[in-house]
Tab-separated table of C-alpha atoms and ligand atoms in Angstrom:
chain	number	residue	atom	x	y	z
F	146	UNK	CA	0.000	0.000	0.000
F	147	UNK	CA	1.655	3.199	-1.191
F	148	UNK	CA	0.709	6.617	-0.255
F	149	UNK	CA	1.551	10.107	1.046
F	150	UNK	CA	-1.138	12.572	1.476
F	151	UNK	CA	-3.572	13.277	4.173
F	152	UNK	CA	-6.746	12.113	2.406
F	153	UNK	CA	-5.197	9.422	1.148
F	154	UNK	CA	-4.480	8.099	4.272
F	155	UNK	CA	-7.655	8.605	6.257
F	156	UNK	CA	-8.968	6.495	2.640
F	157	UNK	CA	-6.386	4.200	2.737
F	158	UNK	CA	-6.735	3.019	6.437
F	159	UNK	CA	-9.372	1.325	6.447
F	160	UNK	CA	-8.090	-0.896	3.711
F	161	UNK	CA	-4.604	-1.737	5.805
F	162	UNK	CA	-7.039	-3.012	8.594
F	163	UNK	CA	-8.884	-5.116	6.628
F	164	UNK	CA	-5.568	-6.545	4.736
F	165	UNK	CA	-4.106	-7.206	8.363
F	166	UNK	CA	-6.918	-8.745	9.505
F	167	UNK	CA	-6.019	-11.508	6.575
F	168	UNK	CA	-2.151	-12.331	7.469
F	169	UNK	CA	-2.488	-15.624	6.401
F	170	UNK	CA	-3.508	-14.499	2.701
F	171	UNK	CA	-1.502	-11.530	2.107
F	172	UNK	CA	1.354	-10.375	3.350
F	173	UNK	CA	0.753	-6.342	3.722
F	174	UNK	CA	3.345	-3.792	3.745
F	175	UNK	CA	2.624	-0.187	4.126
F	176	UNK	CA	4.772	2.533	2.172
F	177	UNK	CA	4.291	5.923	2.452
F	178	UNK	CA	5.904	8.785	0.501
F	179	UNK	CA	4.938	11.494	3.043
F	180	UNK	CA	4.568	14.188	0.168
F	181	UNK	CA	2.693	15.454	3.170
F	182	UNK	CA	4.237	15.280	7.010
F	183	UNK	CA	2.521	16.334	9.425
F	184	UNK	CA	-0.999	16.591	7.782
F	185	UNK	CA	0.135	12.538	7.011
F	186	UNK	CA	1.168	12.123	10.537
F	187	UNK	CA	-1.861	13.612	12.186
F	188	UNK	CA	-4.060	10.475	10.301
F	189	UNK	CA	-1.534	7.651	10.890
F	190	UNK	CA	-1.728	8.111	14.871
F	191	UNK	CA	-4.999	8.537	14.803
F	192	UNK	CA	-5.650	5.411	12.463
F	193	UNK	CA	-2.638	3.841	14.653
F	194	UNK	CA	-0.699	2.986	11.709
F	195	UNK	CA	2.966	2.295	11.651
F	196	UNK	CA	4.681	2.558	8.411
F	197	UNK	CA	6.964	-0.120	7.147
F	198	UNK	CA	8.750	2.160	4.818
F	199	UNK	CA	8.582	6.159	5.302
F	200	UNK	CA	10.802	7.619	2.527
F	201	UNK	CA	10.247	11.484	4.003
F	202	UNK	CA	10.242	13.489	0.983
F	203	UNK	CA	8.008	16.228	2.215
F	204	UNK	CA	9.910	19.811	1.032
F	205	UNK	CA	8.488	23.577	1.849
F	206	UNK	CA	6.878	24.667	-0.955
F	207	UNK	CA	7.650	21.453	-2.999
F	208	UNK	CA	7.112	21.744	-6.792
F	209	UNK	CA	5.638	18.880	-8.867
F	210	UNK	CA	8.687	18.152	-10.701
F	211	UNK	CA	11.162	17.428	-8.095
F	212	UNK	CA	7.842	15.470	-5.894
F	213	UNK	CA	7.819	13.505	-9.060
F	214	UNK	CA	11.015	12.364	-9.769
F	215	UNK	CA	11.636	11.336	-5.739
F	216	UNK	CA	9.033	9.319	-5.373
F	217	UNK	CA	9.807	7.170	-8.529
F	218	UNK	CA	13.386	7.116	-7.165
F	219	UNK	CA	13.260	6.776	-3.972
F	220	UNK	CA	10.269	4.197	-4.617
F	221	UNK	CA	13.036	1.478	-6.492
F	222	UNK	CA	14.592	0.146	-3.500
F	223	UNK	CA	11.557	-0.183	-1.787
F	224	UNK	CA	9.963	-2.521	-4.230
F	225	UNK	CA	12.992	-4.180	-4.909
F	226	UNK	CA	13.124	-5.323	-1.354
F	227	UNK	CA	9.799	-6.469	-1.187
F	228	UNK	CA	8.785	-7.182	-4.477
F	229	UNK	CA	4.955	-7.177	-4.256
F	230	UNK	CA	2.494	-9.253	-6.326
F	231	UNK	CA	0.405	-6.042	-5.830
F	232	UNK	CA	0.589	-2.343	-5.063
F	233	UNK	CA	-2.272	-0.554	-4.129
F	234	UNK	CA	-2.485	3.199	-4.881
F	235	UNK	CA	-5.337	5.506	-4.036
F	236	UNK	CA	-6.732	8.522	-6.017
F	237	UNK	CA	-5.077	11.027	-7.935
F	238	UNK	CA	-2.162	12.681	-6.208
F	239	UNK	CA	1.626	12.696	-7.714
F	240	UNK	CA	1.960	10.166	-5.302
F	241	UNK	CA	-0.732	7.808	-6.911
F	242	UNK	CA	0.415	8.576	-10.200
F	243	UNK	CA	4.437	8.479	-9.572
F	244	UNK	CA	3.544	4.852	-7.492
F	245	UNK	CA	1.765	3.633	-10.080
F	246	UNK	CA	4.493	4.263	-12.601
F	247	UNK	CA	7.270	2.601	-10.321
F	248	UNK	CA	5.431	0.013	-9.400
F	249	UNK	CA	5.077	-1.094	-13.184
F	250	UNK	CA	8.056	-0.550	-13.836
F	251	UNK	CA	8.834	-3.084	-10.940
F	252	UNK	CA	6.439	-5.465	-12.373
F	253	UNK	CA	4.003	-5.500	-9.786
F	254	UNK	CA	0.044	-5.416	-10.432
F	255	UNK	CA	-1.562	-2.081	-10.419
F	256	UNK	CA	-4.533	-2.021	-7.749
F	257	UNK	CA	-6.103	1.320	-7.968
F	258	UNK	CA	-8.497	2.412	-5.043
F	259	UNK	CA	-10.927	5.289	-5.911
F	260	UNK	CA	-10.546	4.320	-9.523
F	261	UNK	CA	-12.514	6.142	-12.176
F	262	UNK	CA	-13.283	9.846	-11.248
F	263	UNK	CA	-13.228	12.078	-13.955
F	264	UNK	CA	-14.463	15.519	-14.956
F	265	UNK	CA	-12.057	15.060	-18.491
F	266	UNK	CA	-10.839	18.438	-18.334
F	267	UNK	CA	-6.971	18.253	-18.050
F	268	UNK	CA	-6.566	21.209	-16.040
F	269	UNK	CA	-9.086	20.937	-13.142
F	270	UNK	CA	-8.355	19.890	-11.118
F	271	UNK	CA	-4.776	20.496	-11.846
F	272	UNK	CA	-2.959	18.258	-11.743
F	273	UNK	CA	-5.023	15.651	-10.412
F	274	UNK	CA	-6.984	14.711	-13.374
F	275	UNK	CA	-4.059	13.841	-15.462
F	276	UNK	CA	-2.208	11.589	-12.084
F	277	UNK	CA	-5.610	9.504	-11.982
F	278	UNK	CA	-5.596	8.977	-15.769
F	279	UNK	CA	-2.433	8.065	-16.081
F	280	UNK	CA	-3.195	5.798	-12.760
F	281	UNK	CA	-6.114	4.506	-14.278
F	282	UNK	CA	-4.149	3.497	-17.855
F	283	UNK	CA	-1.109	1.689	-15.515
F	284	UNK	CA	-4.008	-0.101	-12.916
F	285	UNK	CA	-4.494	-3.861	-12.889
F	286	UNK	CA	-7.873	-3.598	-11.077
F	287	UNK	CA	-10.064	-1.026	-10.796
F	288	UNK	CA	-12.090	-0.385	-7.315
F	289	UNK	CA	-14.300	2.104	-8.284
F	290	UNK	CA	-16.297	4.092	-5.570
F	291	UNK	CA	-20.104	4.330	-7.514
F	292	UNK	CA	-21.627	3.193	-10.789
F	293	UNK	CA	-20.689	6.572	-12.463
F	294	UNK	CA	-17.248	6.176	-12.019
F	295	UNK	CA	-17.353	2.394	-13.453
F	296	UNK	CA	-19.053	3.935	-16.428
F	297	UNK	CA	-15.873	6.372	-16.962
F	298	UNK	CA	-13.793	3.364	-16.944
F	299	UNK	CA	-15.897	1.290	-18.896
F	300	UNK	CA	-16.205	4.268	-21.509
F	301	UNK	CA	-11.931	4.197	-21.901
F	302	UNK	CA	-12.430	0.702	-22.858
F	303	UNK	CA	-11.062	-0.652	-19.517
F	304	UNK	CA	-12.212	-4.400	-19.038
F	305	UNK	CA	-15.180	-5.109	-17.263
F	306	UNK	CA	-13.713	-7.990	-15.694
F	307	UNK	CA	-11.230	-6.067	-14.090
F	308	UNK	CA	-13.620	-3.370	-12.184
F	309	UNK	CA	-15.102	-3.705	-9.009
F	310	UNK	CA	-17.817	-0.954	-7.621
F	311	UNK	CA	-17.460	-0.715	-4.102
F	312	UNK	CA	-18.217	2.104	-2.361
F	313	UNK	CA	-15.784	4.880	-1.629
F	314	UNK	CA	-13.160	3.672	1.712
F	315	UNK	CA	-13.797	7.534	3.008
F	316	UNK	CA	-17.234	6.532	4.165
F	317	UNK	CA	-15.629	2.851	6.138
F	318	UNK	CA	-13.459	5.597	7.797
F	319	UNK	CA	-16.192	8.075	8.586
F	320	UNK	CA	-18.550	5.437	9.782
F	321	UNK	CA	-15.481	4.054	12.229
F	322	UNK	CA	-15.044	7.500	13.366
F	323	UNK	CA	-18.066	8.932	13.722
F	324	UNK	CA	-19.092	6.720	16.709
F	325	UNK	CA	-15.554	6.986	18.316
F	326	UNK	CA	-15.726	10.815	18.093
F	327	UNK	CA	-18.399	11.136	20.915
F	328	UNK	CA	-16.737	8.914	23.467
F	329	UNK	CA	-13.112	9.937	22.268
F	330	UNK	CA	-11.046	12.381	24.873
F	331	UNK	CA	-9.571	14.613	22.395
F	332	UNK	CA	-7.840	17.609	23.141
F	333	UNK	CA	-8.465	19.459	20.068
F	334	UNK	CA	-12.416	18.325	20.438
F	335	UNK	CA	-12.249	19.989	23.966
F	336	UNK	CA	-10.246	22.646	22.433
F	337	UNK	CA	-13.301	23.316	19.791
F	338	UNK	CA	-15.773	23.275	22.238
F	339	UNK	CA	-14.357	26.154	23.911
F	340	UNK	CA	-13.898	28.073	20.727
F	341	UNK	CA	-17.048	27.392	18.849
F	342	UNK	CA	-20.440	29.666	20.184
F	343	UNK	CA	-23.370	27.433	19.797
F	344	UNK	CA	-25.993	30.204	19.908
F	345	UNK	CA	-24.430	31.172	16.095
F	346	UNK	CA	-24.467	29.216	12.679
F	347	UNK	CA	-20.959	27.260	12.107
F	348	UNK	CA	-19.832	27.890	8.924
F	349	UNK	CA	-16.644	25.023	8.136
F	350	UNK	CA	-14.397	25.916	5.536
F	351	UNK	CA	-11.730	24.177	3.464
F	352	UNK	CA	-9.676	25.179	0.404
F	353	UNK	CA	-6.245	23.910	-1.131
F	354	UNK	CA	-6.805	23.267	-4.880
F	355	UNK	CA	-3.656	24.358	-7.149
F	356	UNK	CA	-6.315	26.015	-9.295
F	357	UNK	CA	-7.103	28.224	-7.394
F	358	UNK	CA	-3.502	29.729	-6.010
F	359	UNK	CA	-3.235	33.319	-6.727
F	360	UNK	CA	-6.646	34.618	-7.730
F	361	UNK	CA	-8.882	32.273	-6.599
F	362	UNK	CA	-8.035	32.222	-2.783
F	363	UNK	CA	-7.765	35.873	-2.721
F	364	UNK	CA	-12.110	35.723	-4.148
F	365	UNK	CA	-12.510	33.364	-1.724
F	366	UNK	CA	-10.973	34.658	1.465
F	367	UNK	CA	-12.449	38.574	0.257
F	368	UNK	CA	-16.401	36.421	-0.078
F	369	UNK	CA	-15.751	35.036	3.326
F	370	UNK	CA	-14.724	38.708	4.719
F	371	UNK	CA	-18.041	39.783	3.729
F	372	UNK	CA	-19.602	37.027	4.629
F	373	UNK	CA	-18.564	37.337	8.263
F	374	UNK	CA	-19.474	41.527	8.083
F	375	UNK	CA	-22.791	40.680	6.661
F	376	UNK	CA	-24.073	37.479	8.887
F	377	UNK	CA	-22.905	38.503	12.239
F	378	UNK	CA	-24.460	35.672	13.763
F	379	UNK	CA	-22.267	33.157	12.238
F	380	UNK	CA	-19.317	32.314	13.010
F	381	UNK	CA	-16.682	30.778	10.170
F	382	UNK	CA	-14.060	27.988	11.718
F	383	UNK	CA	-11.091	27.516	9.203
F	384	UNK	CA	-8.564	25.033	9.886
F	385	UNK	CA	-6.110	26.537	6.699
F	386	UNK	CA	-3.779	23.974	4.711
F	387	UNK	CA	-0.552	24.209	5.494
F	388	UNK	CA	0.632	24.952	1.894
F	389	UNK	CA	2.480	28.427	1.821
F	390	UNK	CA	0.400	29.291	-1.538
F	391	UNK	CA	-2.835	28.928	0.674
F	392	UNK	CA	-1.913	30.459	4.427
F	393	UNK	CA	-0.169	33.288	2.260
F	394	UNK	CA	-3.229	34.683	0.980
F	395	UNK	CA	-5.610	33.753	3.786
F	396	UNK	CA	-4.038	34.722	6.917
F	397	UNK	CA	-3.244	38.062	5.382
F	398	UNK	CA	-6.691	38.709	4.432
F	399	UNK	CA	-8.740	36.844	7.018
F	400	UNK	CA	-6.927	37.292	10.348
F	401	UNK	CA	-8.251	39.354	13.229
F	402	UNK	CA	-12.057	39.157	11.827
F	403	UNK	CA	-13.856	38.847	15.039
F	404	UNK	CA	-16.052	36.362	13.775
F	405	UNK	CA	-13.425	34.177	11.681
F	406	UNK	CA	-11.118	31.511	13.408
F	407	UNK	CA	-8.344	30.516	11.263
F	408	UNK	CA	-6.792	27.159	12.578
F	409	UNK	CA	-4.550	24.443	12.227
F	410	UNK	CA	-5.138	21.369	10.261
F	411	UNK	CA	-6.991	19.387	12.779
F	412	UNK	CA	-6.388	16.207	13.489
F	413	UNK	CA	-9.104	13.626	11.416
F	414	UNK	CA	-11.442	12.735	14.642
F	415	UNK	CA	-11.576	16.494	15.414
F	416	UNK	CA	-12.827	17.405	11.915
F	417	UNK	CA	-15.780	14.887	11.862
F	418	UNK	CA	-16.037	16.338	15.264
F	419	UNK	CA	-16.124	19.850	13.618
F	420	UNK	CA	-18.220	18.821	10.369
F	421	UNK	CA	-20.860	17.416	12.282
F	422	UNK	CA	-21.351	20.997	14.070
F	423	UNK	CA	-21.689	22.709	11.274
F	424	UNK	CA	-24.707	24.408	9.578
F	425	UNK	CA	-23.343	24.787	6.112
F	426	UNK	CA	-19.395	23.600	4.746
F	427	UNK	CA	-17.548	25.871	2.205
F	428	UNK	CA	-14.855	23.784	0.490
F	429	UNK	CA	-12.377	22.656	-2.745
F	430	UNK	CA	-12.342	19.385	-0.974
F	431	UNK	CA	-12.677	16.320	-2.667
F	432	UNK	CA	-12.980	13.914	0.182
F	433	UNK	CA	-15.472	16.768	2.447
F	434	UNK	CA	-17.791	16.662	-1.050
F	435	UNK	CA	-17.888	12.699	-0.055
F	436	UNK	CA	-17.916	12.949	3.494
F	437	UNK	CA	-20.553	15.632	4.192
F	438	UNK	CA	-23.976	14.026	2.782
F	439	UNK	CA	-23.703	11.141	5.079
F	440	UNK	CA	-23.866	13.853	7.789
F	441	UNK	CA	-26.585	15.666	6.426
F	442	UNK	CA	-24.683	18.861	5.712
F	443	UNK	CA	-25.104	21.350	2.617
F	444	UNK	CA	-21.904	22.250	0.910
F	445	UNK	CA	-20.568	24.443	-1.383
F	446	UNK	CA	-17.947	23.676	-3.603
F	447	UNK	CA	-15.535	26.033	-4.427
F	448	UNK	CA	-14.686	24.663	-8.458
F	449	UNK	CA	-16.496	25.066	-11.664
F	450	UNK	CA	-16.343	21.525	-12.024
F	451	UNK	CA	-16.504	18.337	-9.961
F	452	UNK	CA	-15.920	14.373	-10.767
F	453	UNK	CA	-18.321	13.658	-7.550
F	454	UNK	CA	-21.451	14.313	-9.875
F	455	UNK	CA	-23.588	12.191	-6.939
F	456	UNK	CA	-23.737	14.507	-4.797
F	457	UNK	CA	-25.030	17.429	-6.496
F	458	UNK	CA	-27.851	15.079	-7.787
F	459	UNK	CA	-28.635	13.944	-4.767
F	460	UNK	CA	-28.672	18.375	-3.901
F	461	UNK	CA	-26.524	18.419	-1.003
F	462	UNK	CA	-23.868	19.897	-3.329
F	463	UNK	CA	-23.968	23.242	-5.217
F	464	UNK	CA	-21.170	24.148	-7.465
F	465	UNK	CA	-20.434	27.328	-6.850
F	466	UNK	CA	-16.700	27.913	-8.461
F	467	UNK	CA	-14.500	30.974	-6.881
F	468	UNK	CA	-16.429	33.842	-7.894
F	469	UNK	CA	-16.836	36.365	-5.145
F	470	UNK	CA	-20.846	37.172	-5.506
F	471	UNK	CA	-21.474	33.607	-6.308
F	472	UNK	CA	-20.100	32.315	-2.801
F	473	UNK	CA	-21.480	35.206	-1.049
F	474	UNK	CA	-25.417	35.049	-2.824
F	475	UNK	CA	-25.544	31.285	-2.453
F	476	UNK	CA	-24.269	31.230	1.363
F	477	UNK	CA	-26.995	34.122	2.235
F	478	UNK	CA	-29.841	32.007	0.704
F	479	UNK	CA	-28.722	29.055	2.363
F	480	UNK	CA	-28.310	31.140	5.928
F	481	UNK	CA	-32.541	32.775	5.246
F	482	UNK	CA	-33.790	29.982	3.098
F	483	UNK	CA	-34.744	27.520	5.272
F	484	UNK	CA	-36.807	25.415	3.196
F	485	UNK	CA	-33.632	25.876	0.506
F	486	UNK	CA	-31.733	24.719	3.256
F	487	UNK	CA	-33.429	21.736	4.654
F	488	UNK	CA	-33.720	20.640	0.870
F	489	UNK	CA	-30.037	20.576	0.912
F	490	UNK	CA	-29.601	19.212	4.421
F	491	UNK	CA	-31.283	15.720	3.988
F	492	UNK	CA	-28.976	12.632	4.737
F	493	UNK	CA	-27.907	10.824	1.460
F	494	UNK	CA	-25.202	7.961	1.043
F	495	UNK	CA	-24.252	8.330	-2.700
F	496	UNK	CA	-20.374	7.484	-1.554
F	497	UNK	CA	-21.202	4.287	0.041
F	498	UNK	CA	-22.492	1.545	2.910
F	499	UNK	CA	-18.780	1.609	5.073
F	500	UNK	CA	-18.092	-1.787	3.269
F	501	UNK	CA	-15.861	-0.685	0.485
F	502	UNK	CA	-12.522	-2.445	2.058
F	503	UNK	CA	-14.312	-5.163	2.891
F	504	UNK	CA	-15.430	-5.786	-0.778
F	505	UNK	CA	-11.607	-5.051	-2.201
F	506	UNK	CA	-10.774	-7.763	0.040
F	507	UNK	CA	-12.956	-9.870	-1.094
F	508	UNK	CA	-12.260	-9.081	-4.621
F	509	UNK	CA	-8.634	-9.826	-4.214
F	510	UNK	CA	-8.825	-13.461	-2.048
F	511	UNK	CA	-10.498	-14.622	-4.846
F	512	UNK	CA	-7.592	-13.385	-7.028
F	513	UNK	CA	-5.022	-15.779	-5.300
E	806	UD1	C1	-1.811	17.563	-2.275
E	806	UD1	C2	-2.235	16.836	-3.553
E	806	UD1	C3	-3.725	17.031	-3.814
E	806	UD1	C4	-4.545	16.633	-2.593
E	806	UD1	C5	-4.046	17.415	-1.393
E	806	UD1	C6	-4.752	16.997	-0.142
E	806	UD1	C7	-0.730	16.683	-5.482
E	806	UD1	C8	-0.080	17.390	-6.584
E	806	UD1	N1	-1.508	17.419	-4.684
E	806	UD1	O1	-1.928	18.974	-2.488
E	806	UD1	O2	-4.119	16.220	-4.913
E	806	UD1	O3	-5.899	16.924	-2.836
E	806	UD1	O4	-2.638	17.155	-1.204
E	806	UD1	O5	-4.540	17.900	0.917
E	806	UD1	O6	-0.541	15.495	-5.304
E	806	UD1	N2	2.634	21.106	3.621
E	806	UD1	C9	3.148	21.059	4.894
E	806	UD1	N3	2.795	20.019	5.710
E	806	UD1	C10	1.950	19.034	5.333
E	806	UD1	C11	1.402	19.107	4.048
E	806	UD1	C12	1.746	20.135	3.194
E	806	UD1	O7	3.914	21.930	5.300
E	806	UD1	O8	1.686	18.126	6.127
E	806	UD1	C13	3.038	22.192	2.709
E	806	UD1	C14	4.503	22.024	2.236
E	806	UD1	O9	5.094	23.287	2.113
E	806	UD1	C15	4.330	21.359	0.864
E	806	UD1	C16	3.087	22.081	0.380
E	806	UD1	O10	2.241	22.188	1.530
E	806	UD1	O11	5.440	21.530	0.022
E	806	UD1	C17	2.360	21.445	-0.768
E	806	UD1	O12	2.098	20.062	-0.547
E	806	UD1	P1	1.664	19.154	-1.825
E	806	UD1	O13	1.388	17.769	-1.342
E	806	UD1	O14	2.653	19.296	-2.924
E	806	UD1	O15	0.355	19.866	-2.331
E	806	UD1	P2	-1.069	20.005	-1.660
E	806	UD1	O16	-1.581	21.347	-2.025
E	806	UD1	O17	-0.981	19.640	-0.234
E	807	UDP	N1	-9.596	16.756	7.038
E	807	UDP	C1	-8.931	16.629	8.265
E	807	UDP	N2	-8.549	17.773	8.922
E	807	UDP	C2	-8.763	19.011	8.418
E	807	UDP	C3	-9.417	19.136	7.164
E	807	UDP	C4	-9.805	17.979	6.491
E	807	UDP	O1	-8.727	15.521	8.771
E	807	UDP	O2	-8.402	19.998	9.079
E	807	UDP	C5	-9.988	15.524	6.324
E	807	UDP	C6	-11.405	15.476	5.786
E	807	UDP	O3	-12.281	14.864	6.724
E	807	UDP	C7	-11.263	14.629	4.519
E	807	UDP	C8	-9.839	14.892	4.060
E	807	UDP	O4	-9.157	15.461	5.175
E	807	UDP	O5	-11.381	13.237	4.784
E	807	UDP	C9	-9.815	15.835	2.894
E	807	UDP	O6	-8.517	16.246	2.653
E	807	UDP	P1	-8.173	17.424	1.645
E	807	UDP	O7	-9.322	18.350	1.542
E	807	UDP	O8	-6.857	17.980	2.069
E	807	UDP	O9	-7.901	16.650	0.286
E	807	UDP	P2	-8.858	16.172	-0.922
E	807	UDP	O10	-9.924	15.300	-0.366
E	807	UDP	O11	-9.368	17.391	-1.603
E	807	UDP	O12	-7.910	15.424	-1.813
């Protein structure tokens, strides 16, 4: 199992504990790249997962070039040691992609997790729908979260044989966590409690897409400025990536706003934690566009276009891109609307049952 991001880890984990449940079938080694550190770090404690191999390659302000190239690299020894049957890759980061390449090249199988997403525009998200194509082209098997993302694959003439629908993993891990988040003692949940005023409307927000460095953070942070002058009773809780191109623009435009708390990353329990306060959630996120319609919350996404299409069928999900009015219009309706609200606000599972790993398990016993 290779991997390095923070997502990919919360999606991953519940995979690893179903593969170690099985030691007698498979022999499970986990590698990750650590393209992120301590956003990585924060999910493997939590998940209480020990890496076998941890090849560090986290830089400030790392560029996709140099990411690349190390984790193809500093992936051949790895595999050479092991030499899997399988590697398992998740998504469409330049981890997934770089993995998927090196692990070819080592003559493993391909087993791609969260297999098929597309919006087939090259450049959004950038560069993320490229890494899961080229992912997608290398993969063995397929495990493709819903029955639109099968139909991507089948439509690129990808073998039926070879695809599995199963859910998406983010919902196993959200289910898991959920019900531990209420008895857990958490410091940062404590911490929350004291900083969130329940007698006003949470407003969660998230935002890293490279798309929208540079002019698209600076709409988004001015919208949520105005936001928080306009709706005095809410109050907007921000726990801002930690890449430079995204605190840059936000803590210089968003910090001492009475009603705006800009925060660390928090750790994966705390966020559920977080999300499940919330009235409304403003993100980029892909994995918050899965996570949030099992809870019931409204979100609006901050890109012109998504490859979660479920959701916004289902209407928990309202594309709303990064223009300024567009974010601050479809937040007030959704703060005075209530019936436009409680539209949005019913509980819907598009993303899965919590039995995705279970399934890829499955899948792959019989593949012995
Ligand atoms: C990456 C993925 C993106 C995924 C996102 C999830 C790529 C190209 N991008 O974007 O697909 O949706 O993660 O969050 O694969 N940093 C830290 N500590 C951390 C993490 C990041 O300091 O724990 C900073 C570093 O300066 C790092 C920078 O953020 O160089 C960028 O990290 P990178 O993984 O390249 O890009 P993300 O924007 O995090
Ligand atoms: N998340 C977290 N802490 C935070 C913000 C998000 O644990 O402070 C979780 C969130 O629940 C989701 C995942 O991180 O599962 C989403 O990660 P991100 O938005 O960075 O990446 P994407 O899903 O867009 O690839």
């Amino acid at each position: 199992m290779i991997f390095g991001t923070r997502p990919e880890a919360i999606k991953m984990a519940p995979l690893i504990k179903e593969f170690i449940k099985k030691t007698e079938e498979f022999d499970t080694k986990v590698c990750v790249t650590a393209q992120h550190r301590q956003m990585l770090d924060q999910v493997l404690d939590f998940f209480e997962i020990t890496p076998d191999y941890d090849l560090d390659l986290m830089k400030p302000d790392q560029d996709l070039y140099s990411l690349t190239a190390d984790i193809i690299t500093k992936l051949k020894p790895v595999l050479n040691e092991f030499r899997p049957d399988y590697v398992y890759v998740h998504g469409d980061t330049t981890t997934s992609m770089a993995a998927s390449i090196a692990a070819f090249y080592s003559g493993a199988k391909i087993c791609h997790i969260e297999a098929g997403l597309r919006t087939n525009n090259k450049r959004s998200p950038f560069p993320e729908e490229i890494n899961r194509q080229i992912t997608g082209r290398i993969a063995d098997f397929h495990f493709a979260p819903t029955d639109a993302s099968r139909n991507n694959l089948l439509r690129e003439n990808v073998n039926v044989n070879d695809i599995l629908v199963t859910g998406n993993t983010v919902i196993d891990a959200l289910v898991e966590s959920v019900t531990k988040v209420n008895t857990l003692q958490n410091d940062e949940i404590n911490q929350l409690k004291n900083t969130i005023d329940r007698s006003r409307k949470i407003i969660l927000v998230t935002g890293h897409r490279r798309e929208n460095h540079g002019k698209g953070f600076v709409n988004i942070c001015v919208a949520l400025k105005e936001i928080a002058h306009e709706h005095t009773d809410v109050q907007i809780i921000y726990p801002v990536h930690l890449n430079p191109n995204v605190k840059g623009p936000v803590y210089e435009i968003l910090s001492g706003i009475q009603n705006i708390n800009l925060i660390e990353p928090l750790s994966y329990p705390a966020f559920v934690w977080l999300m499940d306060q919330a009235y409304l959630i403003i993100t980029d996120s892909g994995g918050v566009q899965e996570e949030a319609p099992s809870l019931g919350k409204p979100v609006l996404v901050m890109r012109d276009s998504t490859e979660r299409p479920e959701a916004v069928a289902a209407g928990t999900v309202i594309l709303v891109g990064t223009d300024k009015e567009r974010i601050v219009d479809e937040t007030r309706l959704l703060l005075v609307d209530t019936t436009r609200y409680e539209k949005m606000s019913g509980l819907h599972n598009p993303y899965g049952d919590g039995k995705a790993s279970y399934r890829i398990v499955e899948f792959m016993a019989r593949q012995n």
